[in-house]
Coordinates of C-alpha atoms in Angstrom, one line a residue:
Chain Z
M1 CA -37.8 -25.1 15.8
T2 CA -36.6 -28.4 17.4
D3 CA -33.7 -30.8 17.7
G4 CA -35.1 -32.4 14.6
H5 CA -32.9 -30.0 12.7
L6 CA -29.8 -31.5 14.1
P7 CA -28.9 -33.4 10.8
Y8 CA -28.6 -29.9 9.1
L9 CA -26.1 -28.8 11.7
I10 CA -24.0 -32.0 11.3
A11 CA -24.3 -31.7 7.5
A12 CA -23.0 -28.1 7.5
Y13 CA -20.0 -28.7 9.7
G14 CA -19.3 -32.1 8.0
L15 CA -19.3 -30.5 4.6
V16 CA -16.9 -27.7 5.7
W17 CA -14.5 -30.1 7.2
L18 CA -14.7 -32.5 4.2
G19 CA -14.1 -29.6 1.8
V20 CA -11.2 -28.2 3.7
L21 CA -9.7 -31.7 4.3
L22 CA -9.9 -32.7 0.6
Y23 CA -8.4 -29.4 -0.5
A24 CA -5.5 -29.7 2.0
V25 CA -4.8 -33.3 1.2
G26 CA -4.8 -32.5 -2.5
L27 CA -2.5 -29.5 -1.9
G28 CA -0.1 -31.6 0.2
R29 CA 0.1 -34.3 -2.6
R30 CA 0.6 -31.6 -5.2
N31 CA 3.5 -30.1 -3.2
R32 CA 5.2 -33.5 -2.6
K33 CA 4.9 -34.4 -6.3
L34 CA 6.4 -31.0 -7.3
E35 CA 9.2 -31.4 -4.7
R36 CA 10.1 -34.8 -6.2
E37 CA 10.0 -33.3 -9.7
V38 CA 12.3 -30.5 -8.7
D39 CA 14.8 -33.0 -7.2
E40 CA 14.7 -35.1 -10.4
L41 CA 15.2 -32.2 -12.7
R42 CA 18.0 -30.9 -10.6
G43 CA 19.7 -34.3 -10.7
L44 CA 19.2 -34.4 -14.5
L45 CA 20.7 -31.0 -14.8
D46 CA 23.7 -31.9 -12.7
R47 CA 24.3 -35.0 -14.9
T48 CA 23.8 -33.0 -18.1
G49 CA 26.3 -30.4 -16.8
E50 CA 28.9 -33.0 -16.0
G51 CA 28.5 -34.6 -19.4
R52 CA 29.3 -31.3 -21.2
P53 CA 32.9 -30.5 -22.1
Q54 CA 34.6 -28.1 -19.8
P55 CA 35.6 -24.7 -21.3
Chain T
M1 CA 13.1 -14.9 6.3
I2 CA 13.1 -15.5 10.1
V3 CA 9.5 -14.3 10.3
S4 CA 8.5 -16.6 7.5
R5 CA 10.1 -19.6 9.1
L6 CA 8.6 -18.8 12.5
A7 CA 5.1 -18.5 10.8
D8 CA 5.6 -21.8 9.1
R9 CA 6.3 -23.4 12.5
L10 CA 3.7 -21.6 14.6
I11 CA 0.6 -21.4 12.3
P12 CA -0.2 -25.1 12.1
P13 CA -0.2 -25.9 15.9
V14 CA -1.9 -22.6 16.8
T15 CA -4.5 -23.3 14.2
V16 CA -5.2 -26.7 15.6
V17 CA -5.6 -25.4 19.2
A18 CA -7.8 -22.5 18.0
M19 CA -10.0 -24.8 16.0
L20 CA -10.4 -27.2 18.9
A21 CA -11.4 -24.3 21.2
A22 CA -13.8 -23.0 18.6
L23 CA -15.4 -26.5 18.2
Y24 CA -15.8 -26.8 22.0
L25 CA -17.5 -23.5 22.1
V26 CA -19.8 -24.2 19.2
F27 CA -20.9 -27.7 20.2
V28 CA -20.6 -27.6 24.0
A29 CA -20.5 -24.2 25.6
V30 CA -22.6 -21.8 23.6
P31 CA -26.4 -21.8 24.3
S32 CA -28.9 -22.7 21.6
D33 CA -30.8 -19.9 20.0
A34 CA -34.3 -19.6 21.6
Y35 CA -36.2 -19.5 18.3
Q36 CA -34.0 -21.6 15.9
G37 CA -32.6 -24.2 18.3
P38 CA -29.3 -26.0 17.6
V39 CA -29.4 -25.4 13.9
Q40 CA -28.5 -21.7 14.6
R41 CA -25.0 -22.9 15.4
I42 CA -24.3 -23.1 11.6
F43 CA -24.1 -19.3 11.9
Y44 CA -20.6 -19.5 13.4
V45 CA -19.0 -21.6 10.7
H46 CA -21.1 -19.8 8.0
M47 CA -19.6 -16.4 9.1
A48 CA -16.1 -17.8 9.2
M49 CA -16.5 -19.0 5.6
W50 CA -17.4 -15.4 4.6
L51 CA -14.5 -13.8 6.5
D52 CA -12.1 -16.1 4.6
T53 CA -13.9 -15.5 1.3
F54 CA -13.8 -11.7 1.7
T55 CA -10.1 -11.8 2.8
A56 CA -9.2 -14.0 -0.1
F57 CA -11.0 -12.0 -2.8
G58 CA -9.8 -8.7 -1.2
I59 CA -6.2 -10.1 -1.6
V60 CA -7.0 -11.0 -5.2
G61 CA -8.3 -7.5 -5.9
A62 CA -5.2 -5.8 -4.4
A63 CA -2.8 -8.3 -6.1
S64 CA -4.6 -7.8 -9.4
F65 CA -4.4 -4.1 -9.1
L66 CA -0.7 -4.2 -8.3
Y67 CA -0.1 -6.7 -11.2
L68 CA -1.8 -4.4 -13.7
W69 CA 0.3 -1.5 -12.4
Q70 CA 3.8 -3.2 -12.0
R71 CA 3.4 -6.3 -14.2
T72 CA 5.5 -8.4 -11.8
G73 CA 4.9 -12.1 -11.5
R74 CA 4.7 -12.2 -7.7
W75 CA 1.4 -10.3 -7.6
D76 CA 0.0 -12.6 -10.2
R77 CA 1.0 -15.6 -8.2
L78 CA -0.5 -14.2 -5.0
G79 CA -3.7 -13.4 -6.8
R80 CA -4.0 -16.8 -8.3
A81 CA -3.3 -18.6 -4.9
A82 CA -5.8 -16.4 -3.1
A83 CA -8.5 -16.8 -5.8
E84 CA -8.3 -20.6 -5.5
L85 CA -8.8 -20.4 -1.7
G86 CA -11.5 -17.8 -2.1
L87 CA -13.4 -20.0 -4.4
L88 CA -13.2 -22.9 -1.9
F89 CA -14.5 -20.8 1.0
C90 CA -17.1 -19.1 -1.1
S91 CA -18.4 -22.5 -2.2
L92 CA -18.5 -23.7 1.4
G93 CA -20.2 -20.4 2.5
L94 CA -22.9 -20.8 -0.1
A95 CA -23.4 -24.5 0.9
T96 CA -23.6 -23.8 4.6
G97 CA -26.0 -21.0 4.0
S98 CA -28.2 -23.2 1.8
I99 CA -28.2 -26.0 4.5
W100 CA -29.2 -23.4 7.1
A101 CA -31.9 -21.9 4.9
K102 CA -33.7 -25.1 4.4
P103 CA -35.0 -25.6 8.0
I104 CA -35.3 -21.8 8.7
W105 CA -36.6 -20.4 5.4
G106 CA -38.1 -23.6 4.1
T107 CA -36.1 -23.5 0.9
W108 CA -32.5 -24.4 -0.2
W109 CA -32.2 -21.2 -2.3
T110 CA -34.0 -17.9 -2.9
W111 CA -33.0 -15.1 -5.3
D112 CA -32.4 -12.6 -2.4
P113 CA -30.2 -9.7 -3.4
R114 CA -27.3 -10.8 -1.2
L115 CA -27.5 -14.4 -2.2
T116 CA -27.7 -13.5 -5.9
L117 CA -24.7 -11.1 -5.7
T118 CA -22.8 -13.9 -3.9
L119 CA -23.5 -16.3 -6.6
I120 CA -22.2 -13.7 -9.1
L121 CA -19.1 -13.4 -7.0
W122 CA -18.5 -17.1 -7.2
M123 CA -18.9 -16.9 -11.0
I124 CA -16.5 -14.0 -11.3
Y125 CA -13.7 -15.8 -9.5
A126 CA -14.4 -19.1 -11.2
A127 CA -13.9 -17.2 -14.5
Y128 CA -10.7 -15.6 -13.0
L129 CA -9.2 -19.1 -12.7
L130 CA -10.6 -20.4 -15.9
L131 CA -9.3 -17.5 -18.0
R132 CA -5.7 -18.5 -17.3
D133 CA -6.2 -22.0 -18.7
L134 CA -8.3 -20.8 -21.7
A135 CA -6.1 -17.8 -22.8
A136 CA -3.9 -18.3 -25.8
E137 CA -0.9 -16.9 -24.0
P138 CA -0.1 -17.0 -20.2
G139 CA 0.6 -13.3 -20.1
Q140 CA -2.7 -12.4 -21.8
G141 CA -4.6 -14.7 -19.4
A142 CA -2.9 -13.1 -16.4
V143 CA -3.9 -9.5 -17.5
L144 CA -7.5 -10.5 -18.3
A145 CA -7.8 -12.3 -15.0
A146 CA -6.3 -9.3 -13.1
I147 CA -9.0 -7.0 -14.7
L148 CA -11.6 -9.5 -13.5
G149 CA -9.9 -9.7 -10.1
V150 CA -10.2 -5.9 -9.6
S151 CA -13.8 -5.6 -10.8
G152 CA -14.8 -8.4 -8.4
V153 CA -14.1 -6.0 -5.5
V154 CA -17.2 -4.0 -6.6
D155 CA -19.3 -7.0 -6.1
L156 CA -17.8 -7.6 -2.6
Y157 CA -18.9 -4.1 -1.6
L158 CA -22.4 -4.6 -3.1
I159 CA -22.7 -7.9 -1.1
N160 CA -21.8 -6.0 2.1
R161 CA -24.4 -3.3 1.4
A162 CA -27.1 -5.4 -0.1
V163 CA -28.9 -6.1 3.3
Y164 CA -29.2 -2.4 4.0
W165 CA -30.0 -1.1 0.5
W166 CA -32.6 -3.6 -0.7
R167 CA -35.4 -5.5 1.0
G168 CA -34.3 -9.1 1.0
I169 CA -34.8 -12.2 3.2
H170 CA -31.2 -12.4 4.3
P171 CA -30.8 -10.9 7.9
A172 CA -28.2 -8.4 9.0
V173 CA -26.8 -10.0 12.2
I174 CA -23.6 -8.4 13.2
A175 CA -24.8 -4.8 12.7
T176 CA -28.6 -4.9 12.3
R177 CA -30.6 -2.6 10.0
E178 CA -31.9 -0.8 13.1
G179 CA -28.4 -0.3 14.5
G180 CA -26.6 -2.2 17.2
S181 CA -25.7 -5.9 17.2
G182 CA -28.0 -8.9 16.7
L183 CA -25.8 -11.0 19.0
N184 CA -26.7 -10.1 22.6
D185 CA -25.3 -13.1 24.5
P186 CA -21.6 -12.6 25.4
L187 CA -20.9 -16.3 24.9
M188 CA -22.4 -16.2 21.4
R189 CA -20.1 -13.3 20.6
L190 CA -17.1 -15.1 22.0
T191 CA -17.9 -18.3 20.0
L192 CA -18.2 -16.2 16.8
A193 CA -14.9 -14.5 17.6
A194 CA -13.2 -17.9 18.2
C195 CA -14.6 -19.4 15.0
L196 CA -13.4 -16.3 13.0
V197 CA -9.9 -16.5 14.5
A198 CA -9.6 -20.3 14.0
F199 CA -10.8 -20.2 10.3
F200 CA -8.7 -17.1 9.6
L201 CA -5.6 -19.0 10.8
L202 CA -6.6 -22.0 8.7
F203 CA -6.8 -19.6 5.7
L204 CA -3.3 -18.3 6.4
W205 CA -2.0 -21.9 6.7
L206 CA -3.6 -23.0 3.4
L207 CA -2.5 -19.8 1.6
R208 CA 1.2 -20.4 2.6
L209 CA 0.9 -24.0 1.3
R210 CA -0.7 -22.8 -1.9
L211 CA 2.1 -20.2 -2.4
Q212 CA 4.6 -23.0 -1.8
A213 CA 3.0 -25.0 -4.5
Q214 CA 3.2 -22.0 -6.8
R215 CA 7.0 -21.5 -6.1
L216 CA 7.7 -25.2 -6.7
Q217 CA 5.8 -25.1 -10.0
D218 CA 7.9 -22.0 -11.0
S219 CA 11.1 -24.0 -10.1
V220 CA 9.9 -26.9 -12.3
D221 CA 9.2 -24.6 -15.2
D222 CA 12.6 -22.8 -14.8
L223 CA 14.5 -26.1 -14.6
R224 CA 12.7 -27.5 -17.7
A225 CA 13.6 -24.3 -19.6
V226 CA 17.2 -24.7 -18.6
L227 CA 17.2 -28.4 -19.6
A228 CA 15.6 -27.6 -22.9
G229 CA 18.4 -25.1 -23.5
H230 CA 21.0 -27.8 -22.8
S231 CA 19.5 -30.3 -25.3

């Protein structure tokens, strides 16, 4: 076995880091989108609540 | 609450430091294997992928059991989050194994008992996630997925035992078939330990992020339900 197998080593570590990075970036984006959605819905709920007649 | 906040602050920087130390050991400090050469260094990340996979699917099994017993949503959410991560690390474990097999075994894939059982494991947990989307009702999907989540633990045990019970091509490295360890060099053992710790911390970090996404999704669903009640 020789250093000729180096591309396999690079491919294995590269693939792991690419896979983890893509998943983490996707998860971060999903969380930010959901946070924005929660804020928007809370704002909408506040406005809806204000628009309702007080008991 | 304090522990949770502390973990949120500590896990990311500690993971980065541990990962840098592991990479230094893998690519600079550890000696190459006398027979396989540098390509043997895939072993360290390959093992780390399986530690994360077994941890994730172990969590899915436990959470699924608790969900079937108590029917509380928190166990279902934990199981779902861990299954997603388990599938990610299982895919990467299969891929790194395949890349390592090509120069050493001369083939990308072989139907060795451990490899075959691992492919079945991947399919079980892919089905676990798919069931939720395909089920007519969310509750029904969660129950069916939990049954699958518990049964997957049997496959985890079979994968662990496969190299000892059946004659396959996959080696037993940490505890050899003859007894003892296949890693005699102390630096190799240290590098393996560093990789396992670094990727376990990464797993914890991602699990917390995934659970956060789950909580946010629940908040969105609750707020939508309240707004629907208003209109």
